Amino acid sequence: MPRAISPHNIDRYTSRFAKTPFTSPLRRFRWPYLLIVLLIIYLFWPPRHSSFPPLHGTSSQPLSFYSKSIDWSRYAYSQYATTSAHLCNSVMLFEALDRFGSKPARILFYPSTWDTEIASSKDRDSQLLVMARDKYKVKLIPVEMAVDGTYNASYAKFLPWGETQYTRILQLDSDATMLRHLDEVFLLPQAPVAMLRAYWKLPETRMLTSMFVLLEPSAVEYERLMAAGRGKGHYDMEILNRFYGDSALILPHRNYGLITGEFRSAEHRNYLGNDYEGWDPDMVMAEASLVHFSDWPLPKPWVMWPHNLIGDIVPRCSREKDGQEDCRDKKAWLGLYDDFRKRRKSICAYLSELAPEWHPPDRGENETSSSLIP
C-alpha cells in the first residue's frame, strides 16, 4: 500500500530530493539551447522596412503590407480630357484603377463648357463625368481650356502642378491600357519629377516621354510651366525635357512604358536594354503594368483601321528553329486592341470611330519602331 504524504512526514521527502542533484539533460544543456533559439530569432526576425517599398515586381511583400500607415489621400492619379474620345479613355483608366483596388485619389480636368447635368440619353459627356464622379470617386475639376483664343494641349498637361494639396500626382496619357495599378510609384524617394525615357528613340536621341509623369505639385513650377506652355509651337514633351531632362528621376520603361509598336518590331534591344536577353512577348506582358498604344501610322485604338493599311501593320508570325510557327507577338498585339475596344463599348457605350482615308506612303518611306511617336 503506497505511503501517504502528510504534514508530519513531508520533510523526509523534500529533504531527500534537495540532496539529490537534478542532472536531467534539459538542465545540463539549457544555456546552449537558449543561445541557439536567440540566434535564430535574431537572424529571421523581419527587419524594419524602408518608407519606400521596392517597385512593382521586385518586392516579396504585397503593397498592402506597407499601406496601413500610408495616407493615400496625399496622392492622386490625374487625367485631363478635351474631347469625348479622351473623356472615355480617362474613365476607362479610372475603371481599371477601381477594379485593381488602387488607393490614391483620382482627379479629372475637363473643359468648363461641359457640365454634369444630363440633358438627355444622348448627352454622353455629362453621363461619363457623372459616372467618373459617382462610381469611380473621381474629383472633377472644370478649367478654362483656351489660351489666347486657341487651345494649347500643353496647357492641360501642366495643370496637375497647381494642385498643391497633394504631395504627389501621377499624370498619365489616356491612350493606354492599365494591366495593374501603379500605386507603388507614389512611395519612391522624393524628386520633383519622375519620368520614363523614350526608349524607342535610343541611342540616337535621349529624351523623356510625357506619357507618364510622376510630379510633386508646386506653385512656382506651375507658373513656370504654364508660361512656357502659352508659347506657340512648344509641345509638352519638349518643355518637360527642357525643364527636367537632366534632373528627373528615371523610371524603368519595362514596367511602365511598353508601347504596342514593340510587338511589331524585329529589333528589341532598346526595350530590353541589353544584347543577351531574348525577346519573350509572354514575359513582357507579364512584367508590364501599363501599355501605351503607339503604332504610327495606324490610328489610335478608338478609331477603326483602314483596310488597306492593317495588312501591313499587324505583327508577323515567325518561324522557330524546330519549324513551329510563333504568333505570340500577333496574339498579344491584337489582344490589346480587342480588349480596349470591348471595354470602350462596355464602359462608355461607344463604338469605334470611322477609319480615316489612308494612302500608302511613297516608296522609300520606312517607319520603324525607333521613330514611333506616341
mmCIF file of N, CA and C in Angstrom, residues 80 151-158 161 173 195 201 207-211 213 224-244 373-374:
data_model
loop_
_atom_site.group_PDB
_atom_site.id
_atom_site.type_symbol
_atom_site.label_atom_id
_atom_site.label_comp_id
_atom_site.label_asym_id
_atom_site.label_seq_id
_atom_site.Cartn_x
_atom_site.Cartn_y
_atom_site.Cartn_z
ATOM 1 N N TYR A 80 -6.716 64.401 -67.924
ATOM 2 C CA TYR A 80 -7.400 65.562 -68.474
ATOM 3 C C TYR A 80 -8.067 65.140 -69.773
ATOM 4 N N TYR A 151 -6.758 76.638 -78.304
ATOM 5 C CA TYR A 151 -6.435 75.603 -77.333
ATOM 6 C C TYR A 151 -4.991 75.141 -77.511
ATOM 7 N N ASN A 152 -4.289 75.014 -76.418
ATOM 8 C CA ASN A 152 -2.920 74.515 -76.428
ATOM 9 C C ASN A 152 -2.872 73.277 -75.552
ATOM 10 N N ALA A 153 -2.552 72.126 -76.158
ATOM 11 C CA ALA A 153 -2.572 70.857 -75.419
ATOM 12 C C ALA A 153 -1.611 70.867 -74.243
ATOM 13 N N SER A 154 -0.523 71.587 -74.368
ATOM 14 C CA SER A 154 0.452 71.634 -73.283
ATOM 15 C C SER A 154 -0.142 72.243 -72.027
ATOM 16 N N TYR A 155 -1.074 73.148 -72.201
ATOM 17 C CA TYR A 155 -1.706 73.817 -71.067
ATOM 18 C C TYR A 155 -2.335 72.785 -70.132
ATOM 19 N N ALA A 156 -3.075 71.844 -70.690
ATOM 20 C CA ALA A 156 -3.754 70.836 -69.880
ATOM 21 C C ALA A 156 -2.758 69.888 -69.226
ATOM 22 N N LYS A 157 -1.680 69.589 -69.892
ATOM 23 C CA LYS A 157 -0.687 68.653 -69.342
ATOM 24 C C LYS A 157 -0.059 69.189 -68.060
ATOM 25 N N PHE A 158 0.018 70.512 -67.907
ATOM 26 C CA PHE A 158 0.705 71.103 -66.760
ATOM 27 C C PHE A 158 -0.229 71.455 -65.599
ATOM 28 N N TRP A 161 0.364 70.428 -61.680
ATOM 29 C CA TRP A 161 1.346 71.114 -60.830
ATOM 30 C C TRP A 161 0.669 72.142 -59.914
ATOM 31 N N ASP A 173 -0.983 59.653 -69.863
ATOM 32 C CA ASP A 173 -1.718 59.801 -71.117
ATOM 33 C C ASP A 173 -2.828 58.759 -71.126
ATOM 34 N N MET A 195 10.089 60.361 -64.543
ATOM 35 C CA MET A 195 9.561 60.105 -65.882
ATOM 36 C C MET A 195 10.250 58.903 -66.498
ATOM 37 N N LYS A 201 13.572 55.782 -79.098
ATOM 38 C CA LYS A 201 14.414 56.748 -79.811
ATOM 39 C C LYS A 201 15.907 56.550 -79.528
ATOM 40 N N MET A 207 15.778 61.290 -74.629
ATOM 41 C CA MET A 207 14.779 62.247 -74.196
ATOM 42 C C MET A 207 13.748 61.567 -73.307
ATOM 43 N N LEU A 208 13.033 62.378 -72.548
ATOM 44 C CA LEU A 208 11.974 61.886 -71.695
ATOM 45 C C LEU A 208 10.663 61.868 -72.475
ATOM 46 N N THR A 209 9.770 60.957 -72.115
ATOM 47 C CA THR A 209 8.448 60.938 -72.713
ATOM 48 C C THR A 209 7.437 61.472 -71.702
ATOM 49 N N SER A 210 6.465 62.201 -72.175
ATOM 50 C CA SER A 210 5.471 62.816 -71.295
ATOM 51 C C SER A 210 4.252 61.930 -71.072
ATOM 52 N N MET A 211 4.302 60.682 -71.517
ATOM 53 C CA MET A 211 3.128 59.826 -71.352
ATOM 54 C C MET A 211 2.969 59.335 -69.913
ATOM 55 N N VAL A 213 4.126 60.877 -66.062
ATOM 56 C CA VAL A 213 4.826 61.917 -65.307
ATOM 57 C C VAL A 213 4.388 61.842 -63.847
ATOM 58 N N ARG A 224 5.842 78.524 -63.951
ATOM 59 C CA ARG A 224 6.895 78.406 -64.968
ATOM 60 C C ARG A 224 6.425 77.576 -66.156
ATOM 61 N N LEU A 225 5.796 76.444 -65.870
ATOM 62 C CA LEU A 225 5.353 75.559 -66.935
ATOM 63 C C LEU A 225 4.207 76.175 -67.734
ATOM 64 N N MET A 226 3.285 76.815 -67.057
ATOM 65 C CA MET A 226 2.171 77.427 -67.765
ATOM 66 C C MET A 226 2.638 78.554 -68.666
ATOM 67 N N ALA A 227 3.617 79.304 -68.197
ATOM 68 C CA ALA A 227 4.173 80.370 -69.035
ATOM 69 C C ALA A 227 4.820 79.783 -70.281
ATOM 70 N N ALA A 228 5.552 78.668 -70.103
ATOM 71 C CA ALA A 228 6.186 78.022 -71.250
ATOM 72 C C ALA A 228 5.142 77.421 -72.184
ATOM 73 N N GLY A 229 4.046 76.885 -71.622
ATOM 74 C CA GLY A 229 3.020 76.256 -72.437
ATOM 75 C C GLY A 229 2.213 77.224 -73.264
ATOM 76 N N ARG A 230 2.207 78.508 -72.871
ATOM 77 C CA ARG A 230 1.448 79.503 -73.640
ATOM 78 C C ARG A 230 2.154 79.910 -74.924
ATOM 79 N N GLY A 231 3.419 79.575 -75.011
ATOM 80 C CA GLY A 231 4.160 79.920 -76.221
ATOM 81 C C GLY A 231 3.723 79.068 -77.396
ATOM 82 N N LYS A 232 3.643 79.660 -78.551
ATOM 83 C CA LYS A 232 3.202 78.940 -79.733
ATOM 84 C C LYS A 232 4.318 78.022 -80.239
ATOM 85 N N GLY A 233 3.903 76.840 -80.708
ATOM 86 C CA GLY A 233 4.857 75.910 -81.292
ATOM 87 C C GLY A 233 5.657 75.120 -80.269
ATOM 88 N N HIS A 234 5.301 75.201 -78.987
ATOM 89 C CA HIS A 234 6.018 74.450 -77.959
ATOM 90 C C HIS A 234 5.113 73.336 -77.447
ATOM 91 N N TYR A 235 5.629 72.113 -77.472
ATOM 92 C CA TYR A 235 4.849 70.963 -77.044
ATOM 93 C C TYR A 235 5.276 70.523 -75.657
ATOM 94 N N ASP A 236 4.352 69.814 -74.976
ATOM 95 C CA ASP A 236 4.613 69.450 -73.592
ATOM 96 C C ASP A 236 5.874 68.611 -73.422
ATOM 97 N N MET A 237 6.121 67.663 -74.347
ATOM 98 C CA MET A 237 7.310 66.824 -74.222
ATOM 99 C C MET A 237 8.580 67.661 -74.349
ATOM 100 N N GLU A 238 8.559 68.593 -75.258
ATOM 101 C CA GLU A 238 9.714 69.469 -75.449
ATOM 102 C C GLU A 238 9.961 70.321 -74.205
ATOM 103 N N ILE A 239 8.903 70.862 -73.627
ATOM 104 C CA ILE A 239 9.037 71.716 -72.445
ATOM 105 C C ILE A 239 9.520 70.909 -71.244
ATOM 106 N N LEU A 240 8.948 69.729 -71.037
ATOM 107 C CA LEU A 240 9.350 68.909 -69.904
ATOM 108 C C LEU A 240 10.802 68.472 -70.016
ATOM 109 N N ASN A 241 11.259 68.198 -71.235
ATOM 110 C CA ASN A 241 12.663 67.841 -71.411
ATOM 111 C C ASN A 241 13.575 69.027 -71.136
ATOM 112 N N ARG A 242 13.122 70.211 -71.512
ATOM 113 C CA ARG A 242 13.928 71.398 -71.245
ATOM 114 C C ARG A 242 14.009 71.687 -69.746
ATOM 115 N N PHE A 243 12.933 71.439 -69.036
ATOM 116 C CA PHE A 243 12.894 71.723 -67.602
ATOM 117 C C PHE A 243 13.552 70.627 -66.767
ATOM 118 N N TYR A 244 13.318 69.351 -67.157
ATOM 119 C CA TYR A 244 13.703 68.244 -66.279
ATOM 120 C C TYR A 244 14.583 67.181 -66.931
ATOM 121 N N ILE A 373 6.229 57.648 -82.682
ATOM 122 C CA ILE A 373 5.946 58.822 -81.850
ATOM 123 C C ILE A 373 4.638 58.585 -81.119
ATOM 124 N N PRO A 374 4.663 58.261 -79.816
ATOM 125 C CA PRO A 374 3.413 58.038 -79.089
ATOM 126 C C PRO A 374 2.610 59.317 -79.004
#
